[in-house]
């Protein structure tokens, strides 16, 4: 089986879960198929040691680049914002970039030899469509997040249309959860039989689990403070405002609690204001975006991780927390809640319940211990191997019927 | 000669409601959930009464009247009886009608269906007396044979129960204690002069668990087929103990599985063989002598594949919760406050600890089916919140 895969970002040049998921899936798929992984931007991954390291890590994958100015996983709003502020120099709009990626993808498809096309999220869908037009091979559209998730329903019509076009043009759709499948059914009018759910996994090799807890946080903990962690873009989809509301309720009952928010995003200012207005700024820490060992330190320092997402197609951060032995509370509006039993689940809007659950885990040691132990075990079973095997089954069926 | 000894367990706990940390110290009640969830005890009693207790009792009453040789026995927890009185008097009176036939034996157990034997002999004895009293009051009989919560059993329990005056005791016929021995005989516990009846778990579970299992090679199970398995024991055993939850009929196995039709035909199919008959535990003890002595030091039970205590006491939450509970006992009893003692005892029900079980990977499905909480973690925190509240009340009284 030869697979031509179009991605969007790749660690360490990633802004979120998409790049991590692409890497995890590509690495596992490489064991079962010949995989060519195409990225849009040559400059994003510098042809230096770092890049070589990645390609060396991943067996049987050749990474290809298209010279494009796209930066990964950016909301179009932010993209325009960046343009206006001239912090980055873009000559074209985001959509022109997508078109360019698609054009070049068609060229690649003419040159390469493959059986199947697989593209991740809307920015690569154009590439997938072109490759299919150029080669006539079956096209699998993989949905990691929709415009509905990203915007909380206040969609950019043009992006939505691009997503819908890709989904309709695809021969098969892979969605990362039942939760996302339902969004595709309800908001994109896709036939349910066209969609396969393949849950994401986690690649333990990407994490340094032996890092030490950050010294400053260690000191605070020794004074009896408990740490509750949020990790994610600070944007509407991730429910940071619900996190703050729950925190306020927790603090009324247990003032020795600290809330650490890891990530950046368009709502950062609003959240900092909200925290200040509630008079709990002294209990909040904003670290900005963290990766690698710094992120591992944050997970390890925390007594509890909370993922209050409003709409979370999967939610890798929950698995990341669990493998660091930090128990998790996840919103029921998430894909990861479909694969985890050893976590507590809560509706994102029910901040009373969220606060009560947070307080319980902080208060009862044996509860924390059990959740930590069982959560780690359960997360370690969420492998990319099984996701890759499901993809292979989907490919085989498509190729046979093609 | 093979005698069939059927005993049905009837129990419903008072489930703890969603009691939040914010509710601690606010004089909230613990068990009065009025939501539409499975934490609403009234709703559950009404549902189980209409799906299981009332129709099955009706069927059994007809069978008892129709077949003079047909007999059954029951063990009720005090908790289910008080709740039936409160929420379904009709079901309670239908149970009383069964006992009035004089062909139904009632067994002894702890009122609160508790694990008290493991933690406090004094509490255990008190709860057995409370149970004796409610059985006397509701049915005007006094049990002679004892069965401990979920068939939890070992030598020490047998010794104590003998001292308390019982003639017999029930246990699980677990493979690890029987080895090559058959469960189809009466045994004698080591160092105790009391008859030990062992559950034939294969035949019991064929009805209780596998009856509607379509992937089972014996599916569908008919009364005729089941009777042929009973007949096959003839000559190799004296008493076949079929022990199961009464909720098997209509609740665990729904009516549309054909479970009622199966039960309806069972007595006549079994009695077709002239060497078969039905006995109650007391009759079995009178008729058959112990075949051998059994030395059971480690606790066994009828729960899960492990058939040990792990359903209630395997993880740190369960141990933490129950240790804290029993460490408060003395203070609670010394308070002489009826409402404190009553609430404390309601927390001793084994079900609360069962709901905290995290053995998801093997028997997880069974636990999940019987768990009214989203997760074992929720079961634990509501229990602990209630416990914390109770502790506050106890300390205030001092």
PDB file of N, CA and C in Angstrom, chain A residues 249-250 253 332 341-345 350 352-357 359-360 363-371 373-375 377-378 381, chain B residues 18-24 314-318 320-321 324 358-361 368 374-378 380-386 388:
ATOM      1  N   UNK A 249     -15.380  29.240  42.155  1.00  0.00           N
ATOM      2  CA  UNK A 249     -16.163  28.440  43.106  1.00  0.00           C
ATOM      3  C   UNK A 249     -15.268  27.562  43.977  1.00  0.00           C
ATOM      4  N   UNK A 250     -14.227  27.016  43.362  1.00  0.00           N
ATOM      5  CA  UNK A 250     -13.290  26.190  44.129  1.00  0.00           C
ATOM      6  C   UNK A 250     -12.612  27.040  45.207  1.00  0.00           C
ATOM      7  N   UNK A 253     -14.175  27.725  48.520  1.00  0.00           N
ATOM      8  CA  UNK A 253     -14.197  26.599  49.448  1.00  0.00           C
ATOM      9  C   UNK A 253     -12.801  26.206  49.894  1.00  0.00           C
ATOM     10  N   UNK A 332     -17.735  16.537  28.701  1.00  0.00           N
ATOM     11  CA  UNK A 332     -18.440  15.494  27.954  1.00  0.00           C
ATOM     12  C   UNK A 332     -18.526  15.853  26.476  1.00  0.00           C
ATOM     13  N   UNK A 341     -12.463   5.906  30.531  1.00  0.00           N
ATOM     14  CA  UNK A 341     -13.348   5.655  31.663  1.00  0.00           C
ATOM     15  C   UNK A 341     -12.748   6.152  32.963  1.00  0.00           C
ATOM     16  N   UNK A 342     -11.406   6.231  32.990  1.00  0.00           N
ATOM     17  CA  UNK A 342     -10.713   6.511  34.246  1.00  0.00           C
ATOM     18  C   UNK A 342     -10.474   8.000  34.449  1.00  0.00           C
ATOM     19  N   UNK A 343     -11.460   8.782  34.055  1.00  0.00           N
ATOM     20  CA  UNK A 343     -11.412  10.225  34.281  1.00  0.00           C
ATOM     21  C   UNK A 343     -12.789  10.622  34.798  1.00  0.00           C
ATOM     22  N   UNK A 344     -12.930  11.827  35.289  1.00  0.00           N
ATOM     23  CA  UNK A 344     -14.265  12.330  35.584  1.00  0.00           C
ATOM     24  C   UNK A 344     -14.714  13.159  34.403  1.00  0.00           C
ATOM     25  N   UNK A 345     -16.010  13.094  34.128  1.00  0.00           N
ATOM     26  CA  UNK A 345     -16.553  13.823  32.984  1.00  0.00           C
ATOM     27  C   UNK A 345     -17.601  14.824  33.464  1.00  0.00           C
ATOM     28  N   UNK A 350     -21.557  23.220  33.239  1.00  0.00           N
ATOM     29  CA  UNK A 350     -21.950  22.945  34.622  1.00  0.00           C
ATOM     30  C   UNK A 350     -20.766  23.227  35.555  1.00  0.00           C
ATOM     31  N   UNK A 352     -20.697  24.343  38.529  1.00  0.00           N
ATOM     32  CA  UNK A 352     -20.881  23.858  39.910  1.00  0.00           C
ATOM     33  C   UNK A 352     -20.326  22.444  40.029  1.00  0.00           C
ATOM     34  N   UNK A 353     -20.728  21.610  39.070  1.00  0.00           N
ATOM     35  CA  UNK A 353     -20.286  20.220  39.067  1.00  0.00           C
ATOM     36  C   UNK A 353     -18.765  20.155  38.868  1.00  0.00           C
ATOM     37  N   UNK A 354     -18.282  20.999  37.961  1.00  0.00           N
ATOM     38  CA  UNK A 354     -16.841  21.019  37.692  1.00  0.00           C
ATOM     39  C   UNK A 354     -16.081  21.381  38.966  1.00  0.00           C
ATOM     40  N   UNK A 355     -16.547  22.401  39.658  1.00  0.00           N
ATOM     41  CA  UNK A 355     -15.896  22.843  40.900  1.00  0.00           C
ATOM     42  C   UNK A 355     -15.958  21.738  41.950  1.00  0.00           C
ATOM     43  N   UNK A 356     -17.102  21.078  42.043  1.00  0.00           N
ATOM     44  CA  UNK A 356     -17.260  20.020  43.040  1.00  0.00           C
ATOM     45  C   UNK A 356     -16.288  18.875  42.763  1.00  0.00           C
ATOM     46  N   UNK A 357     -16.153  18.534  41.476  1.00  0.00           N
ATOM     47  CA  UNK A 357     -15.239  17.444  41.116  1.00  0.00           C
ATOM     48  C   UNK A 357     -13.793  17.842  41.373  1.00  0.00           C
ATOM     49  N   UNK A 359     -12.733  19.964  43.616  1.00  0.00           N
ATOM     50  CA  UNK A 359     -12.540  19.948  45.076  1.00  0.00           C
ATOM     51  C   UNK A 359     -12.373  18.521  45.597  1.00  0.00           C
ATOM     52  N   UNK A 360     -13.157  17.591  45.050  1.00  0.00           N
ATOM     53  CA  UNK A 360     -13.079  16.196  45.512  1.00  0.00           C
ATOM     54  C   UNK A 360     -11.694  15.607  45.265  1.00  0.00           C
ATOM     55  N   UNK A 363      -9.244  17.042  47.607  1.00  0.00           N
ATOM     56  CA  UNK A 363      -9.504  16.760  49.027  1.00  0.00           C
ATOM     57  C   UNK A 363      -9.185  15.315  49.410  1.00  0.00           C
ATOM     58  N   UNK A 364      -9.572  14.369  48.558  1.00  0.00           N
ATOM     59  CA  UNK A 364      -9.468  12.959  48.949  1.00  0.00           C
ATOM     60  C   UNK A 364      -8.250  12.304  48.286  1.00  0.00           C
ATOM     61  N   UNK A 365      -7.272  11.983  49.088  1.00  0.00           N
ATOM     62  CA  UNK A 365      -6.010  11.438  48.564  1.00  0.00           C
ATOM     63  C   UNK A 365      -6.193  10.126  47.832  1.00  0.00           C
ATOM     64  N   UNK A 366      -7.036   9.248  48.398  1.00  0.00           N
ATOM     65  CA  UNK A 366      -7.182   7.934  47.771  1.00  0.00           C
ATOM     66  C   UNK A 366      -7.867   8.047  46.413  1.00  0.00           C
ATOM     67  N   UNK A 367      -8.725   9.042  46.270  1.00  0.00           N
ATOM     68  CA  UNK A 367      -9.380   9.279  44.976  1.00  0.00           C
ATOM     69  C   UNK A 367      -8.334   9.714  43.950  1.00  0.00           C
ATOM     70  N   UNK A 368      -7.495  10.646  44.367  1.00  0.00           N
ATOM     71  CA  UNK A 368      -6.422  11.126  43.489  1.00  0.00           C
ATOM     72  C   UNK A 368      -5.512   9.969  43.081  1.00  0.00           C
ATOM     73  N   UNK A 369      -5.190   9.139  44.045  1.00  0.00           N
ATOM     74  CA  UNK A 369      -4.277   8.026  43.791  1.00  0.00           C
ATOM     75  C   UNK A 369      -4.861   7.033  42.780  1.00  0.00           C
ATOM     76  N   UNK A 370      -6.121   6.667  42.966  1.00  0.00           N
ATOM     77  CA  UNK A 370      -6.756   5.713  42.050  1.00  0.00           C
ATOM     78  C   UNK A 370      -6.881   6.285  40.645  1.00  0.00           C
ATOM     79  N   UNK A 371      -7.312   7.551  40.564  1.00  0.00           N
ATOM     80  CA  UNK A 371      -7.479   8.162  39.240  1.00  0.00           C
ATOM     81  C   UNK A 371      -6.145   8.274  38.523  1.00  0.00           C
ATOM     82  N   UNK A 373      -3.433   6.363  38.987  1.00  0.00           N
ATOM     83  CA  UNK A 373      -2.938   5.035  38.623  1.00  0.00           C
ATOM     84  C   UNK A 373      -3.706   4.457  37.429  1.00  0.00           C
ATOM     85  N   UNK A 374      -5.038   4.493  37.529  1.00  0.00           N
ATOM     86  CA  UNK A 374      -5.851   3.884  36.471  1.00  0.00           C
ATOM     87  C   UNK A 374      -5.845   4.714  35.200  1.00  0.00           C
ATOM     88  N   UNK A 375      -5.759   6.034  35.367  1.00  0.00           N
ATOM     89  CA  UNK A 375      -5.734   6.912  34.200  1.00  0.00           C
ATOM     90  C   UNK A 375      -4.477   6.690  33.377  1.00  0.00           C
ATOM     91  N   UNK A 377      -2.695   4.016  33.191  1.00  0.00           N
ATOM     92  CA  UNK A 377      -2.789   2.710  32.545  1.00  0.00           C
ATOM     93  C   UNK A 377      -3.699   2.786  31.314  1.00  0.00           C
ATOM     94  N   UNK A 378      -4.831   3.436  31.487  1.00  0.00           N
ATOM     95  CA  UNK A 378      -5.784   3.504  30.383  1.00  0.00           C
ATOM     96  C   UNK A 378      -5.221   4.301  29.210  1.00  0.00           C
ATOM     97  N   UNK A 381      -2.886   2.613  26.846  1.00  0.00           N
ATOM     98  CA  UNK A 381      -3.477   1.690  25.867  1.00  0.00           C
ATOM     99  C   UNK A 381      -3.968   2.404  24.606  1.00  0.00           C
TER     100      UNK A 381
ATOM    101  N   UNK B  18     -26.473  12.615  44.952  1.00  0.00           N
ATOM    102  CA  UNK B  18     -25.331  13.449  44.524  1.00  0.00           C
ATOM    103  C   UNK B  18     -25.092  14.515  45.586  1.00  0.00           C
ATOM    104  N   UNK B  19     -24.299  14.168  46.553  1.00  0.00           N
ATOM    105  CA  UNK B  19     -24.071  15.023  47.714  1.00  0.00           C
ATOM    106  C   UNK B  19     -22.736  15.727  47.523  1.00  0.00           C
ATOM    107  N   UNK B  20     -22.815  17.016  47.264  1.00  0.00           N
ATOM    108  CA  UNK B  20     -21.597  17.748  46.906  1.00  0.00           C
ATOM    109  C   UNK B  20     -20.832  18.238  48.126  1.00  0.00           C
ATOM    110  N   UNK B  21     -19.591  18.559  47.880  1.00  0.00           N
ATOM    111  CA  UNK B  21     -18.763  19.133  48.947  1.00  0.00           C
ATOM    112  C   UNK B  21     -19.450  20.375  49.524  1.00  0.00           C
ATOM    113  N   UNK B  22     -20.095  21.130  48.637  1.00  0.00           N
ATOM    114  CA  UNK B  22     -20.796  22.345  49.074  1.00  0.00           C
ATOM    115  C   UNK B  22     -21.959  22.028  50.036  1.00  0.00           C
ATOM    116  N   UNK B  23     -22.423  20.765  50.000  1.00  0.00           N
ATOM    117  CA  UNK B  23     -23.569  20.384  50.841  1.00  0.00           C
ATOM    118  C   UNK B  23     -23.150  19.981  52.253  1.00  0.00           C
ATOM    119  N   UNK B  24     -21.856  19.758  52.440  1.00  0.00           N
ATOM    120  CA  UNK B  24     -21.386  19.306  53.754  1.00  0.00           C
ATOM    121  C   UNK B  24     -21.700  20.358  54.811  1.00  0.00           C
ATOM    122  N   UNK B 314     -10.696  -3.769  46.855  1.00  0.00           N
ATOM    123  CA  UNK B 314      -9.428  -3.971  46.158  1.00  0.00           C
ATOM    124  C   UNK B 314      -8.666  -2.684  45.893  1.00  0.00           C
ATOM    125  N   UNK B 315      -9.330  -1.538  45.869  1.00  0.00           N
ATOM    126  CA  UNK B 315      -8.559  -0.333  45.552  1.00  0.00           C
ATOM    127  C   UNK B 315      -8.464   0.609  46.761  1.00  0.00           C
ATOM    128  N   UNK B 316      -7.632   1.621  46.621  1.00  0.00           N
ATOM    129  CA  UNK B 316      -7.349   2.458  47.791  1.00  0.00           C
ATOM    130  C   UNK B 316      -8.547   3.316  48.204  1.00  0.00           C
ATOM    131  N   UNK B 317      -9.419   3.637  47.261  1.00  0.00           N
ATOM    132  CA  UNK B 317     -10.619   4.400  47.645  1.00  0.00           C
ATOM    133  C   UNK B 317     -11.517   3.553  48.534  1.00  0.00           C
ATOM    134  N   UNK B 318     -11.711   2.295  48.112  1.00  0.00           N
ATOM    135  CA  UNK B 318     -12.598   1.413  48.875  1.00  0.00           C
ATOM    136  C   UNK B 318     -12.063   1.201  50.295  1.00  0.00           C
ATOM    137  N   UNK B 320      -9.915   3.081  51.947  1.00  0.00           N
ATOM    138  CA  UNK B 320      -9.938   4.355  52.655  1.00  0.00           C
ATOM    139  C   UNK B 320     -11.340   4.617  53.212  1.00  0.00           C
ATOM    140  N   UNK B 321     -12.335   4.470  52.336  1.00  0.00           N
ATOM    141  CA  UNK B 321     -13.714   4.786  52.728  1.00  0.00           C
ATOM    142  C   UNK B 321     -14.178   3.878  53.870  1.00  0.00           C
ATOM    143  N   UNK B 324     -12.293   4.467  57.235  1.00  0.00           N
ATOM    144  CA  UNK B 324     -12.757   5.693  57.902  1.00  0.00           C
ATOM    145  C   UNK B 324     -14.131   5.474  58.519  1.00  0.00           C
ATOM    146  N   UNK B 358     -12.960  -0.424  40.627  1.00  0.00           N
ATOM    147  CA  UNK B 358     -12.356   0.030  39.362  1.00  0.00           C
ATOM    148  C   UNK B 358     -11.832  -1.124  38.517  1.00  0.00           C
ATOM    149  N   UNK B 359     -12.280  -2.340  38.808  1.00  0.00           N
ATOM    150  CA  UNK B 359     -11.788  -3.481  38.016  1.00  0.00           C
ATOM    151  C   UNK B 359     -12.467  -3.508  36.644  1.00  0.00           C
ATOM    152  N   UNK B 360     -12.254  -2.454  35.888  1.00  0.00           N
ATOM    153  CA  UNK B 360     -12.984  -2.317  34.621  1.00  0.00           C
ATOM    154  C   UNK B 360     -12.607  -3.358  33.598  1.00  0.00           C
ATOM    155  N   UNK B 361     -11.347  -3.797  33.638  1.00  0.00           N
ATOM    156  CA  UNK B 361     -10.848  -4.509  32.465  1.00  0.00           C
ATOM    157  C   UNK B 361     -11.321  -5.959  32.384  1.00  0.00           C
ATOM    158  N   UNK B 368     -20.374  -1.899  35.792  1.00  0.00           N
ATOM    159  CA  UNK B 368     -20.945  -0.740  35.136  1.00  0.00           C
ATOM    160  C   UNK B 368     -22.471  -0.858  35.090  1.00  0.00           C
ATOM    161  N   UNK B 374     -21.806   7.652  37.451  1.00  0.00           N
ATOM    162  CA  UNK B 374     -21.082   7.700  36.179  1.00  0.00           C
ATOM    163  C   UNK B 374     -19.773   6.929  36.267  1.00  0.00           C
ATOM    164  N   UNK B 375     -19.076   7.103  37.369  1.00  0.00           N
ATOM    165  CA  UNK B 375     -17.783   6.450  37.533  1.00  0.00           C
ATOM    166  C   UNK B 375     -17.634   6.013  38.992  1.00  0.00           C
ATOM    167  N   UNK B 376     -16.701   5.097  39.268  1.00  0.00           N
ATOM    168  CA  UNK B 376     -16.417   4.710  40.651  1.00  0.00           C
ATOM    169  C   UNK B 376     -15.920   5.905  41.466  1.00  0.00           C
ATOM    170  N   UNK B 377     -15.317   6.858  40.750  1.00  0.00           N
ATOM    171  CA  UNK B 377     -14.793   8.041  41.421  1.00  0.00           C
ATOM    172  C   UNK B 377     -15.930   8.899  41.982  1.00  0.00           C
ATOM    173  N   UNK B 378     -17.005   8.980  41.216  1.00  0.00           N
ATOM    174  CA  UNK B 378     -18.167   9.725  41.705  1.00  0.00           C
ATOM    175  C   UNK B 378     -18.793   9.013  42.903  1.00  0.00           C
ATOM    176  N   UNK B 380     -17.310   7.215  45.041  1.00  0.00           N
ATOM    177  CA  UNK B 380     -16.439   7.462  46.186  1.00  0.00           C
ATOM    178  C   UNK B 380     -16.648   8.852  46.762  1.00  0.00           C
ATOM    179  N   UNK B 381     -16.661   9.866  45.900  1.00  0.00           N
ATOM    180  CA  UNK B 381     -16.697  11.228  46.455  1.00  0.00           C
ATOM    181  C   UNK B 381     -18.035  11.538  47.121  1.00  0.00           C
ATOM    182  N   UNK B 382     -19.141  11.008  46.574  1.00  0.00           N
ATOM    183  CA  UNK B 382     -20.419  11.259  47.255  1.00  0.00           C
ATOM    184  C   UNK B 382     -20.436  10.555  48.610  1.00  0.00           C
ATOM    185  N   UNK B 383     -19.891   9.335  48.644  1.00  0.00           N
ATOM    186  CA  UNK B 383     -19.811   8.613  49.910  1.00  0.00           C
ATOM    187  C   UNK B 383     -18.987   9.411  50.929  1.00  0.00           C
ATOM    188  N   UNK B 384     -17.824   9.868  50.488  1.00  0.00           N
ATOM    189  CA  UNK B 384     -16.925  10.565  51.408  1.00  0.00           C
ATOM    190  C   UNK B 384     -17.505  11.910  51.855  1.00  0.00           C
ATOM    191  N   UNK B 385     -18.210  12.574  50.950  1.00  0.00           N
ATOM    192  CA  UNK B 385     -18.832  13.842  51.337  1.00  0.00           C
ATOM    193  C   UNK B 385     -19.883  13.605  52.425  1.00  0.00           C
ATOM    194  N   UNK B 386     -20.689  12.547  52.223  1.00  0.00           N
ATOM    195  CA  UNK B 386     -21.698  12.209  53.218  1.00  0.00           C
ATOM    196  C   UNK B 386     -21.025  11.806  54.529  1.00  0.00           C
ATOM    197  N   UNK B 388     -18.148  12.748  55.633  1.00  0.00           N
ATOM    198  CA  UNK B 388     -17.592  13.942  56.259  1.00  0.00           C
ATOM    199  C   UNK B 388     -18.687  14.719  56.998  1.00  0.00           C
TER     200      UNK B 388
END
